[in-house]
Tab-separated table of C-alpha atoms in Angstrom:
chain	number	residue	atom	x	y	z
A	1	MET	CA	284.938	80.893	-69.841
A	2	CYS	CA	284.571	84.512	-69.262
A	3	MET	CA	287.807	86.620	-69.570
A	4	ARG	CA	288.247	87.501	-65.813
A	5	PHE	CA	287.791	83.819	-64.771
A	6	ARG	CA	290.386	82.845	-67.403
A	7	SER	CA	292.929	85.247	-66.249
A	8	VAL	CA	292.627	84.284	-62.785
A	9	HIS	CA	292.978	80.555	-63.653
A	10	THR	CA	296.058	81.554	-65.692
A	11	GLY	CA	297.600	83.419	-62.786
A	12	ILE	CA	296.825	80.426	-60.361
A	13	VAL	CA	298.460	77.949	-62.730
A	14	ALA	CA	301.499	80.203	-63.236
A	15	GLY	CA	301.848	80.825	-59.425
A	16	LEU	CA	301.682	77.012	-58.793
A	17	ALA	CA	304.268	76.328	-61.440
A	18	MET	CA	306.649	78.845	-60.089
A	19	LEU	CA	306.101	77.289	-56.463
A	20	TYR	CA	306.924	73.992	-57.832
A	21	LEU	CA	309.728	74.863	-60.026
A	22	SER	CA	311.523	76.657	-57.165
A	23	GLY	CA	311.256	73.754	-54.935
A	24	CYS	CA	312.691	71.281	-57.436
A	25	ASP	CA	316.368	71.331	-56.586
A	26	ARG	CA	316.152	71.248	-52.916
A	27	GLU	CA	315.110	67.542	-52.961
A	28	SER	CA	316.351	66.298	-56.318
A	29	ARG	CA	317.851	62.865	-56.273
A	30	GLU	CA	320.375	61.666	-58.562
A	31	PHE	CA	320.818	57.972	-58.032
A	32	LYS	CA	322.694	57.219	-61.264
A	33	THR	CA	325.405	59.872	-61.740
A	34	ALA	CA	328.733	59.657	-59.925
A	35	PRO	CA	329.719	63.129	-58.184
A	36	PRO	CA	333.384	64.111	-58.516
A	37	GLY	CA	335.670	61.658	-56.806
A	38	ILE	CA	339.084	62.135	-55.166
A	39	GLY	CA	341.077	62.035	-58.079
A	40	SER	CA	339.042	64.610	-60.238
A	41	ARG	CA	340.167	67.869	-58.730
A	42	GLU	CA	343.391	69.500	-57.456
A	43	LEU	CA	344.690	68.428	-54.106
A	44	VAL	CA	344.127	70.978	-51.292
A	45	ARG	CA	347.404	72.656	-50.270
A	46	THR	CA	348.233	72.108	-46.786
A	47	SER	CA	351.260	73.682	-44.896
A	48	ALA	CA	352.794	71.869	-41.747
A	49	ILE	CA	350.837	74.412	-39.471
A	50	ARG	CA	347.411	74.644	-40.593
A	51	ALA	CA	345.025	73.700	-43.307
A	52	GLY	CA	345.674	75.489	-46.423
A	53	PRO	CA	343.096	77.510	-48.431
A	54	PRO	CA	340.557	75.646	-50.699
A	55	VAL	CA	341.040	75.672	-54.369
A	56	PRO	CA	339.354	78.903	-55.476
A	57	GLU	CA	337.568	77.653	-58.720
A	58	PRO	CA	335.561	75.734	-59.185
A	59	LYS	CA	334.236	75.015	-55.804
A	60	ILE	CA	332.473	71.563	-55.083
A	61	THR	CA	328.802	72.115	-54.761
A	62	THR	CA	327.807	68.460	-55.538
A	63	TYR	CA	324.998	67.659	-52.859
A	64	GLN	CA	325.868	70.812	-50.655
A	65	ASP	CA	322.354	72.422	-51.112
A	66	ASN	CA	320.422	69.070	-51.519
A	67	ALA	CA	318.052	68.175	-48.654
A	68	TRP	CA	317.726	64.604	-49.629
A	69	ALA	CA	321.705	64.297	-49.631
A	70	VAL	CA	321.917	66.061	-46.130
A	71	SER	CA	319.267	63.358	-44.902
A	72	GLU	CA	321.209	60.566	-46.248
A	73	GLY	CA	324.273	62.124	-44.763
A	74	GLN	CA	322.505	61.637	-41.393
A	75	ARG	CA	321.834	58.227	-42.000
A	76	LEU	CA	325.392	57.572	-43.024
A	77	PHE	CA	326.527	59.363	-39.942
A	78	ALA	CA	325.082	56.798	-37.819
A	79	GLN	CA	325.708	53.670	-39.962
A	80	MET	CA	329.321	54.372	-40.864
A	81	ASN	CA	329.828	54.961	-37.039
A	82	CYS	CA	330.662	58.549	-37.118
A	83	ALA	CA	328.575	58.840	-34.357
A	84	GLY	CA	330.703	56.427	-32.488
A	85	CYS	CA	333.427	59.079	-31.984
A	86	HIS	CA	331.877	62.280	-32.725
A	87	SER	CA	328.451	61.318	-30.867
A	88	PRO	CA	325.086	61.072	-32.671
A	89	GLY	CA	324.294	64.880	-32.990
A	90	GLY	CA	328.111	65.696	-33.711
A	91	GLY	CA	328.769	66.960	-30.093
A	92	GLY	CA	331.868	65.278	-29.893
A	93	GLY	CA	333.222	62.685	-27.450
A	94	MET	CA	336.212	60.670	-28.357
A	95	GLY	CA	336.494	62.877	-31.326
A	96	PRO	CA	336.067	66.648	-31.628
A	97	PRO	CA	332.621	68.143	-31.808
A	98	LEU	CA	331.635	69.167	-35.395
A	99	THR	CA	328.892	71.501	-34.182
A	100	ASP	CA	331.216	74.281	-32.968
A	101	GLU	CA	332.974	76.899	-34.914
A	102	GLU	CA	336.391	75.461	-34.697
A	103	TRP	CA	337.476	73.534	-37.633
A	104	ARG	CA	340.900	72.507	-37.331
A	105	PHE	CA	341.412	70.946	-40.861
A	106	GLY	CA	339.130	73.534	-42.721
A	107	SER	CA	335.359	73.758	-43.046
A	108	ASP	CA	334.955	73.930	-46.962
A	109	PRO	CA	333.612	70.853	-48.624
A	110	GLU	CA	336.768	69.963	-49.949
A	111	ASN	CA	338.528	69.916	-46.671
A	112	ILE	CA	336.000	67.849	-45.092
A	113	PHE	CA	336.001	65.319	-48.038
A	114	ASP	CA	339.743	65.228	-47.522
A	115	THR	CA	339.358	64.565	-43.645
A	116	ILE	CA	337.096	61.785	-44.222
A	117	VAL	CA	338.955	60.145	-47.121
A	118	LYS	CA	342.500	60.644	-45.813
A	119	GLY	CA	342.010	60.683	-42.338
A	120	ARG	CA	343.629	63.384	-39.915
A	121	PRO	CA	346.357	63.122	-37.175
A	122	ARG	CA	345.468	61.908	-33.719
A	123	GLY	CA	342.647	59.510	-34.514
A	124	MET	CA	340.543	60.340	-37.564
A	125	PRO	CA	340.635	57.113	-39.513
A	126	SER	CA	340.979	57.035	-43.390
A	127	PHE	CA	337.747	55.717	-45.305
A	128	ALA	CA	339.329	55.630	-48.707
A	129	GLY	CA	337.794	52.896	-50.651
A	130	ARG	CA	335.397	51.925	-47.807
A	131	ILE	CA	332.942	54.760	-48.213
A	132	PRO	CA	332.129	55.483	-51.900
A	133	ASP	CA	332.725	59.041	-53.055
A	134	ALA	CA	329.254	59.821	-53.430
A	135	ASP	CA	328.519	58.800	-49.843
A	136	VAL	CA	331.370	61.000	-48.598
A	137	TRP	CA	329.858	64.218	-50.205
A	138	LYS	CA	326.473	63.440	-48.472
A	139	LEU	CA	328.368	63.097	-45.219
A	140	VAL	CA	330.208	66.433	-46.010
A	141	ALA	CA	326.898	68.044	-46.501
A	142	TYR	CA	325.563	66.708	-43.284
A	143	VAL	CA	328.538	67.666	-41.353
A	144	ARG	CA	328.367	71.127	-42.794
A	145	THR	CA	324.683	71.379	-41.651
A	146	ILE	CA	325.370	70.257	-38.057
A	147	GLY	CA	328.207	72.935	-38.122
A	148	GLY	CA	325.697	75.670	-39.007
A	149	LEU	CA	327.390	76.418	-42.303
A	150	THR	CA	324.657	76.007	-44.860
A	151	ARG	CA	321.346	77.536	-45.447
A	152	LYS	CA	318.645	76.382	-43.040
A	153	ASP	CA	316.080	74.947	-45.310
A	154	ILE	CA	318.026	71.862	-46.143
A	155	TRP	CA	318.906	70.824	-42.651
A	156	ALA	CA	318.138	67.319	-41.655
A	157	LEU	CA	315.172	67.180	-39.307
A	158	ARG	CA	314.604	64.362	-36.990
A	159	SER	CA	315.554	60.857	-38.331
A	160	ASP	CA	312.879	58.520	-39.647
A	161	ASP	CA	313.053	56.628	-36.363
A	162	LEU	CA	311.596	58.367	-33.289
A	163	SER	CA	314.110	59.305	-30.602
A	164	ALA	CA	314.004	61.376	-27.616
A	165	THR	CA	316.831	63.905	-28.287
A	166	THR	CA	316.609	67.023	-30.247
A	167	PRO	CA	318.619	67.014	-33.202
A	168	ALA	CA	321.466	69.622	-33.249
A	169	ALA	CA	319.739	71.504	-36.091
A	170	ASP	CA	316.966	72.692	-33.837
A	171	GLU	CA	319.299	74.457	-31.774
A	172	ARG	CA	318.891	78.407	-31.873
A	173	GLY	CA	321.795	80.973	-31.877
A	174	GLY	CA	324.048	79.427	-34.359
A	175	PRO	CA	326.819	77.141	-33.850
A	176	PRO	CA	328.362	77.143	-30.226
A	177	LYS	CA	331.657	78.992	-29.815
A	178	ALA	CA	334.858	76.554	-29.182
A	179	ARG	CA	336.313	76.228	-26.006
A	180	LYS	CA	339.672	77.742	-25.724
B	1	MET	CA	302.131	25.218	-53.280
B	2	GLN	CA	300.842	28.594	-53.937
B	3	HIS	CA	300.850	29.416	-57.528
B	4	LEU	CA	302.595	32.855	-57.580
B	5	GLY	CA	300.622	34.265	-60.422
B	6	SER	CA	297.188	33.622	-59.064
B	7	ILE	CA	295.028	36.612	-58.321
B	8	VAL	CA	293.552	35.347	-55.175
B	9	SER	CA	295.878	33.457	-52.793
B	10	THR	CA	294.797	29.891	-51.801
B	11	PRO	CA	294.963	30.008	-47.905
B	12	ALA	CA	297.769	28.004	-46.731
B	13	GLY	CA	297.102	28.363	-42.920
B	14	PRO	CA	294.383	28.642	-40.471
B	15	GLN	CA	294.720	32.287	-39.976
B	16	ALA	CA	294.273	32.844	-43.857
B	17	SER	CA	291.513	30.290	-43.908
B	18	ALA	CA	289.472	32.095	-41.360
B	19	ILE	CA	289.928	35.389	-43.261
B	20	HIS	CA	289.000	33.532	-46.602
B	21	TRP	CA	285.831	32.274	-44.935
B	22	LEU	CA	284.908	35.594	-43.627
B	23	TRP	CA	285.584	36.996	-46.988
B	24	ASN	CA	283.406	34.414	-48.848
B	25	ILE	CA	280.372	35.031	-46.470
B	26	ALA	CA	280.723	38.724	-47.145
B	27	LEU	CA	280.895	38.171	-50.998
B	28	VAL	CA	277.909	35.861	-51.199
B	29	VAL	CA	275.699	37.831	-48.970
B	30	ALA	CA	276.568	41.196	-50.303
B	31	SER	CA	276.104	39.978	-53.863
B	32	ILE	CA	272.604	38.590	-53.063
B	33	VAL	CA	271.639	41.858	-51.221
B	34	TYR	CA	273.038	43.723	-54.169
B	35	VAL	CA	270.868	41.990	-56.681
B	36	ILE	CA	267.692	42.297	-54.646
B	37	THR	CA	268.304	45.950	-54.236
B	38	MET	CA	269.094	46.737	-57.679
B	39	GLY	CA	266.027	44.595	-58.725
B	40	ALA	CA	263.867	46.563	-56.473
B	41	LEU	CA	265.208	49.626	-57.684
B	42	VAL	CA	264.457	48.840	-61.284
B	43	ALA	CA	261.094	47.512	-60.232
B	44	ALA	CA	260.389	50.871	-58.889
B	45	MET	CA	261.476	52.859	-61.689
B	46	ARG	CA	259.435	50.823	-64.104
B	47	ARG	CA	256.229	51.103	-61.945
B	48	SER	CA	256.445	54.840	-61.546
B	49	SER	CA	256.840	55.023	-65.330
B	50	TRP	CA	253.218	53.506	-65.870
B	51	LYS	CA	251.510	56.294	-64.033
B	52	SER	CA	251.504	59.974	-65.157
B	53	GLY	CA	250.222	63.256	-63.881
B	54	ALA	CA	248.137	63.460	-60.881
B	55	ASP	CA	248.192	59.727	-60.394
B	56	ALA	CA	252.149	59.892	-60.209
B	57	ALA	CA	252.129	62.719	-57.925
B	58	ALA	CA	249.864	60.745	-55.386
B	59	HIS	CA	251.942	57.715	-55.713
B	60	LEU	CA	254.896	59.464	-54.459
B	61	LEU	CA	253.356	60.531	-51.170
B	62	PRO	CA	254.456	58.315	-48.385
B	63	THR	CA	251.302	58.061	-46.521
B	64	ALA	CA	249.333	56.963	-49.531
B	65	ASP	CA	250.811	53.450	-49.500
B	66	ALA	CA	250.656	51.426	-46.590
B	67	HIS	CA	251.801	48.334	-48.775
B	68	SER	CA	255.079	50.103	-49.463
B	69	MET	CA	255.450	51.076	-45.925
B	70	ARG	CA	255.306	47.257	-44.979
B	71	TRP	CA	258.103	46.772	-47.529
B	72	VAL	CA	260.190	49.107	-46.256
B	73	GLY	CA	259.794	48.084	-42.599
B	74	GLY	CA	260.393	44.388	-43.540
B	75	CYS	CA	263.587	45.287	-45.523
B	76	THR	CA	264.831	47.314	-42.721
B	77	VAL	CA	264.512	44.497	-40.351
B	78	ALA	CA	266.253	42.040	-42.866
B	79	THR	CA	269.101	44.645	-43.141
B	80	ILE	CA	269.604	44.778	-39.461
B	81	VAL	CA	269.470	40.759	-39.308
B	82	VAL	CA	272.070	40.660	-42.050
B	83	LEU	CA	274.336	43.157	-40.446
B	84	PHE	CA	274.083	41.211	-37.115
B	85	ALA	CA	275.102	38.301	-38.904
B	86	PHE	CA	278.056	39.970	-40.295
B	87	LEU	CA	278.983	41.093	-36.758
B	88	VAL	CA	278.746	37.595	-35.516
B	89	ALA	CA	280.710	36.392	-38.302
B	90	ASP	CA	283.545	38.982	-37.792
B	91	LEU	CA	283.677	38.299	-34.104
B	92	VAL	CA	284.018	34.424	-34.597
B	93	THR	CA	286.930	35.240	-37.253
B	94	SER	CA	288.587	37.440	-34.849
B	95	ARG	CA	288.588	34.854	-32.063
B	96	ARG	CA	289.983	32.283	-34.517
B	97	LEU	CA	292.840	34.761	-35.607
B	98	SER	CA	293.988	35.264	-31.970
B	99	ALA	CA	293.398	31.831	-30.549
B	100	PHE	CA	297.249	30.806	-31.136
B	101	GLU	CA	299.265	31.453	-28.085
B	102	ARG	CA	301.821	28.878	-27.533
B	103	PRO	CA	304.186	29.451	-24.464
B	104	ARG	CA	307.345	28.041	-26.116
B	105	ALA	CA	306.906	28.710	-29.742
B	106	ARG	CA	309.487	29.913	-32.077
B	107	THR	CA	309.797	33.682	-32.103
B	108	ILE	CA	311.128	35.234	-35.161
B	109	ARG	CA	311.882	39.051	-35.274
B	110	VAL	CA	311.141	40.738	-38.503
B	111	THR	CA	312.553	44.118	-38.648
B	112	GLY	CA	311.623	46.311	-41.758
B	113	MET	CA	314.363	48.475	-43.156
B	114	GLN	CA	314.324	50.573	-46.435
B	115	TRP	CA	314.023	48.520	-48.468
B	116	TRP	CA	314.658	44.923	-47.049
B	117	TRP	CA	313.459	42.755	-44.371
B	118	ARG	CA	315.927	41.666	-41.508
B	119	VAL	CA	314.764	38.278	-40.089
B	120	ASP	CA	316.203	37.166	-36.727
B	121	TYR	CA	315.523	33.800	-35.309
B	122	LEU	CA	315.465	34.342	-31.502
B	123	ASP	CA	316.401	31.658	-29.003
B	124	THR	CA	317.473	31.494	-25.481
B	125	ILE	CA	320.774	29.967	-26.464
B	126	PRO	CA	322.945	32.709	-28.066
B	127	GLN	CA	324.611	30.084	-30.291
B	128	HIS	CA	321.403	28.982	-31.753
B	129	ARG	CA	320.363	32.491	-32.987
B	130	LEU	CA	320.238	33.100	-36.664
B	131	SER	CA	320.049	36.351	-38.784
B	132	THR	CA	319.252	36.271	-42.398
B	133	ALA	CA	317.372	38.600	-44.685
B	134	ASN	CA	314.217	38.735	-46.783
B	135	GLU	CA	313.270	35.067	-46.238
B	136	ILE	CA	311.396	33.481	-43.311
B	137	TYR	CA	311.775	29.772	-42.930
B	138	VAL	CA	309.110	28.043	-40.784
B	139	PRO	CA	308.224	24.373	-40.011
B	140	THR	CA	304.822	23.300	-41.341
B	141	GLY	CA	301.941	22.782	-38.840
B	142	ILE	CA	303.554	24.560	-35.973
B	143	PRO	CA	302.275	28.177	-35.093
B	144	VAL	CA	305.320	30.733	-35.459
B	145	GLN	CA	305.351	33.980	-33.629
B	146	LEU	CA	306.487	36.995	-35.491
B	147	GLU	CA	307.779	39.951	-33.802
B	148	LEU	CA	307.367	43.054	-36.033
B	149	ARG	CA	309.686	45.818	-35.576
B	150	THR	CA	310.938	48.697	-37.835
B	151	ALA	CA	314.398	50.609	-38.013
B	152	ASP	CA	313.045	53.609	-39.790
B	153	VAL	CA	309.679	54.370	-41.278
B	154	ILE	CA	306.268	52.596	-41.229
B	155	HIS	CA	306.324	49.238	-43.046
B	156	SER	CA	303.462	46.500	-43.315
B	157	PHE	CA	304.194	42.832	-43.128
B	158	TRP	CA	301.654	41.140	-45.731
B	159	VAL	CA	301.925	37.581	-46.915
B	160	PRO	CA	298.420	36.994	-48.330
B	161	ALA	CA	298.485	33.118	-48.261
B	162	LEU	CA	298.995	33.245	-44.335
B	163	HIS	CA	297.361	36.160	-42.838
B	164	GLY	CA	296.333	39.792	-43.302
B	165	LYS	CA	298.626	42.729	-43.007
B	166	ARG	CA	300.367	44.094	-39.824
B	167	ASP	CA	302.118	47.391	-39.775
B	168	LEU	CA	305.563	47.691	-38.675
B	169	LEU	CA	305.501	50.763	-36.564
B	170	PRO	CA	308.659	52.850	-35.123
B	171	ASN	CA	309.419	52.347	-31.627
B	172	HIS	CA	306.655	49.893	-31.305
B	173	ARG	CA	306.550	46.145	-31.302
B	174	ASN	CA	303.849	43.974	-32.796
B	175	MET	CA	303.092	40.612	-32.983
B	176	LEU	CA	301.767	38.112	-35.426
B	177	TRP	CA	301.036	34.455	-35.311
B	178	ILE	CA	301.261	32.609	-38.469
B	179	GLN	CA	301.034	28.836	-39.299
B	180	ALA	CA	301.607	27.091	-42.567
B	181	ASP	CA	299.955	23.918	-42.961
B	182	THR	CA	301.382	23.049	-46.314
B	183	ALA	CA	305.029	22.955	-47.606
B	184	GLY	CA	305.751	25.630	-50.069
B	185	VAL	CA	306.897	29.221	-50.908
B	186	TYR	CA	304.606	32.039	-49.939
B	187	ARG	CA	305.317	35.438	-51.413
B	188	GLY	CA	304.563	38.538	-49.440
B	189	GLN	CA	305.175	42.340	-49.931
B	190	CYS	CA	305.620	45.459	-48.009
B	191	ALA	CA	302.041	46.876	-47.689
B	192	GLU	CA	302.821	50.294	-46.465
B	193	PHE	CA	304.313	52.991	-48.698
B	194	CYS	CA	307.830	53.365	-47.201
B	195	GLY	CA	309.854	55.258	-49.893
B	196	HIS	CA	311.327	55.141	-53.232
B	197	GLN	CA	311.766	51.240	-53.267
B	198	HIS	CA	308.725	50.245	-51.540
B	199	ALA	CA	307.522	48.224	-54.486
B	200	ASN	CA	310.703	46.183	-54.409
B	201	MET	CA	310.450	45.052	-50.889
B	202	ALA	CA	309.300	41.478	-51.126
B	203	ILE	CA	309.706	38.766	-48.575
B	204	VAL	CA	309.024	35.097	-48.923
B	205	VAL	CA	307.837	32.647	-46.132
B	206	VAL	CA	309.233	29.201	-46.922
B	207	ALA	CA	307.567	26.322	-45.060
B	208	LEU	CA	309.269	23.025	-44.758
B	209	SER	CA	308.476	19.883	-43.020
B	210	PRO	CA	309.727	19.820	-39.430
B	211	ASP	CA	312.557	17.679	-40.334
B	212	ASP	CA	313.780	19.689	-43.245
B	213	TYR	CA	313.566	22.835	-41.274
B	214	GLN	CA	315.797	21.348	-38.584
B	215	ARG	CA	318.220	20.405	-41.130
B	216	TRP	CA	318.084	23.859	-42.872
B	217	TYR	CA	318.428	25.453	-39.555
B	218	ALA	CA	321.509	23.498	-38.577
B	219	ARG	CA	323.079	24.190	-41.887
B	220	HIS	CA	322.487	27.932	-41.880
B	221	LEU	CA	324.015	28.091	-38.283
B	222	LEU	CA	327.402	27.171	-39.553
B	223	PRO	CA	329.670	30.093	-40.396
B	224	VAL	CA	331.834	30.217	-43.404
B	225	ASP	CA	334.929	27.918	-43.308
B	226	THR	CA	337.640	30.060	-44.546
B	227	LEU	CA	340.145	27.387	-44.936
B	228	ALA	CA	337.997	25.551	-47.307
B	229	LEU	CA	337.755	28.376	-49.609
B	230	SER	CA	339.207	28.099	-53.352
B	231	PRO	CA	341.922	30.735	-54.041
B	232	ALA	CA	339.426	32.656	-56.522
B	233	GLN	CA	337.043	32.807	-53.423
B	234	HIS	CA	339.923	33.882	-51.154
B	235	ALA	CA	340.796	36.729	-53.642
B	236	GLY	CA	336.959	37.719	-53.281
B	237	GLN	CA	337.053	37.572	-49.566
B	238	GLN	CA	340.051	40.023	-49.497
B	239	VAL	CA	337.963	42.583	-51.953
B	240	PHE	CA	335.023	42.169	-49.556
B	241	GLU	CA	337.135	42.934	-46.507
B	242	ARG	CA	339.064	45.841	-48.016
B	243	LYS	CA	336.379	47.705	-49.871
B	244	ALA	CA	333.098	49.230	-48.772
B	245	CYS	CA	331.082	45.709	-48.486
B	246	VAL	CA	332.758	45.065	-44.925
B	247	MET	CA	331.295	48.489	-43.619
B	248	CYS	CA	327.595	47.342	-43.809
B	249	HIS	CA	327.442	43.658	-44.402
B	250	ALA	CA	328.391	40.570	-42.112
B	251	ILE	CA	329.680	37.052	-43.082
B	252	ARG	CA	330.022	34.762	-40.015
B	253	GLY	CA	333.290	33.058	-39.897
B	254	THR	CA	334.958	36.253	-41.243
B	255	VAL	CA	335.884	39.595	-39.949
B	256	ALA	CA	332.920	41.115	-41.673
B	257	ALA	CA	330.547	42.071	-39.056
B	258	GLY	CA	328.487	45.110	-40.393
B	259	SER	CA	324.896	45.116	-39.241
B	260	VAL	CA	323.159	47.721	-41.421
B	261	ALA	CA	322.830	45.508	-44.495
B	262	PRO	CA	321.505	41.969	-45.269
B	263	GLU	CA	323.906	39.112	-43.759
B	264	LEU	CA	325.473	37.272	-46.488
B	265	THR	CA	326.599	34.160	-44.663
B	266	HIS	CA	324.598	31.665	-46.899
B	267	VAL	CA	323.702	34.381	-49.609
B	268	ALA	CA	324.134	31.880	-52.472
B	269	SER	CA	320.963	29.951	-51.243
B	270	ARG	CA	318.500	32.990	-51.175
B	271	TRP	CA	315.503	32.996	-53.140
B	272	LYS	CA	316.328	36.384	-54.732
B	273	LEU	CA	318.775	39.321	-54.252
B	274	ALA	CA	317.821	42.884	-53.211
B	275	SER	CA	314.709	41.806	-51.552
B	276	GLY	CA	313.008	40.210	-54.616
B	277	ALA	CA	314.401	42.665	-57.303
B	278	VAL	CA	317.216	40.781	-58.824
B	279	PRO	CA	317.574	37.107	-59.578
B	280	ASN	CA	320.049	35.187	-57.401
B	281	THR	CA	322.203	33.717	-60.066
B	282	THR	CA	326.008	34.542	-61.007
B	283	ASP	CA	324.930	37.143	-63.607
B	284	GLY	CA	322.126	38.881	-61.336
B	285	MET	CA	324.740	39.197	-58.608
B	286	ARG	CA	327.523	40.624	-60.896
B	287	ARG	CA	324.871	43.123	-62.004
B	288	TRP	CA	323.702	43.871	-58.649
B	289	ILE	CA	326.998	44.452	-57.129
B	290	ASP	CA	328.298	46.362	-60.075
B	291	HIS	CA	325.452	48.900	-60.289
B	292	PRO	CA	322.711	48.601	-57.667
B	293	GLN	CA	321.596	52.122	-58.317
B	294	LEU	CA	320.711	51.063	-61.819
B	295	LEU	CA	318.641	48.018	-60.833
B	296	LYS	CA	316.963	49.641	-57.754
B	297	PRO	CA	317.378	53.288	-57.886
B	298	GLY	CA	317.686	54.869	-54.279
B	299	THR	CA	318.511	51.909	-52.700
B	300	ARG	CA	321.024	52.109	-49.554
B	301	MET	CA	323.716	49.998	-51.326
B	302	PRO	CA	325.877	52.528	-53.013
B	303	ASP	CA	327.683	51.990	-56.261
B	304	VAL	CA	331.380	50.899	-55.340
B	305	PRO	CA	333.880	51.276	-58.052
B	306	LEU	CA	335.522	47.992	-58.735
B	307	THR	CA	337.744	46.739	-61.425
B	308	ARG	CA	336.581	43.852	-63.405
B	309	ASP	CA	338.625	41.383	-61.491
B	310	GLU	CA	337.856	42.558	-58.373
B	311	LEU	CA	334.431	42.242	-59.418
B	312	GLU	CA	334.537	38.532	-60.570
B	313	ALA	CA	336.479	37.652	-57.658
B	314	LEU	CA	333.869	38.974	-55.320
B	315	VAL	CA	331.121	37.216	-57.208
B	316	ALA	CA	332.920	33.846	-56.931
B	317	TYR	CA	333.338	34.381	-53.383
B	318	LEU	CA	329.684	35.206	-52.586
B	319	ARG	CA	328.184	32.647	-55.045
B	320	GLY	CA	330.303	30.151	-53.175
B	321	LEU	CA	328.465	30.671	-49.737
B	322	PRO	CA	325.595	28.101	-50.034
């Protein structure tokens, strides 16, 4: 091989390697490790009036930047019947919308985890013991994407079965403002 | 009875027999043509090696050899005849495969899910409808219509002993007629890559004599008699209904009515668990419930934290559902 060809060849291989390595985490799937559960972190402090601030360190980042987890959360949102109260895209119905800016009980991952696992007043049931913690974290990741709180490249696209409605992730202009 | 280890499936029904017939014709004819063609090639190479120089060059000119031209013309005609014969055989086979319309035949809806098969026995009378998973029971000698749907991605239904492949397409309904002529267990597989556990998406078609089939069907229509459960099984039922199981699975006769996972009313009589990935024994069920992500990584069934007592009660409950 002549020198110029070899350096071009090396450059191409290095470029492809960088592309490959940078894309690794977005879709990495950890089937066998268990993410932190409800007992493994400090509880969120709540006051009587509004949701308290989250625990400053360490923040839960399990699954929150993972496209596969968000896709699984989309599946679980339908299968665990979150869609029954919150509507299939999270637009709200019997339950409040998850796509707007108002988060009554906090929008950090820990807050949403508590909402799902402990339930909330006026209608949100508690799913403790019914949905395993790993699946709750996937739902948390999905709910945050439909609320527009995460980076865009992990948003769930259309679900695998074809449907006629546009997913919330396709809407432009950010999350809608809450009605006052 | 199909030998599950054989490379080539023995046809067990008229559709598979038709495909087998066509395949044999293609194999025999193609083999003969191959031998003749290779023989001619070898002969041509050997002939050209005898000549050299100007003679060889002259030999290569097409106009110089009227004898060869007759051979080429004759073989072209023979090729056209053979291809036409293939066309006729193909059309005959297609007609044999499609000539099974029966106005009141049993219809079984097979829905491909990731990564299991939902099997619904349709009936005009709602109380006679049955829903199982990963196994299709059919009576021998009677054509059965399969309605193929999918709940997520493209799958493909393939039971080689009975028919070719038929895809399951989203938002689309495909129909397939099968008929098993001899009683037996016929193994099938998903034949279109559908995700992480595509390789562990097996299905079996079990053909029983019509009397046996009626008995099997009547027994499987029965819901669980919760009053007849032993105390250990009752404890297992409590675990089932208080933990994550009830969110996805259904057991007729109890409050469990989940619809996104295999129905478990008669799970102890299934051929295997996890769509062919786990043996249906007490130990297999215990290992599967304890750590599904280890046995079938990526499966939709999550790892649910259970104490040892809860797991044993659950296994006792499910193994007692014949």
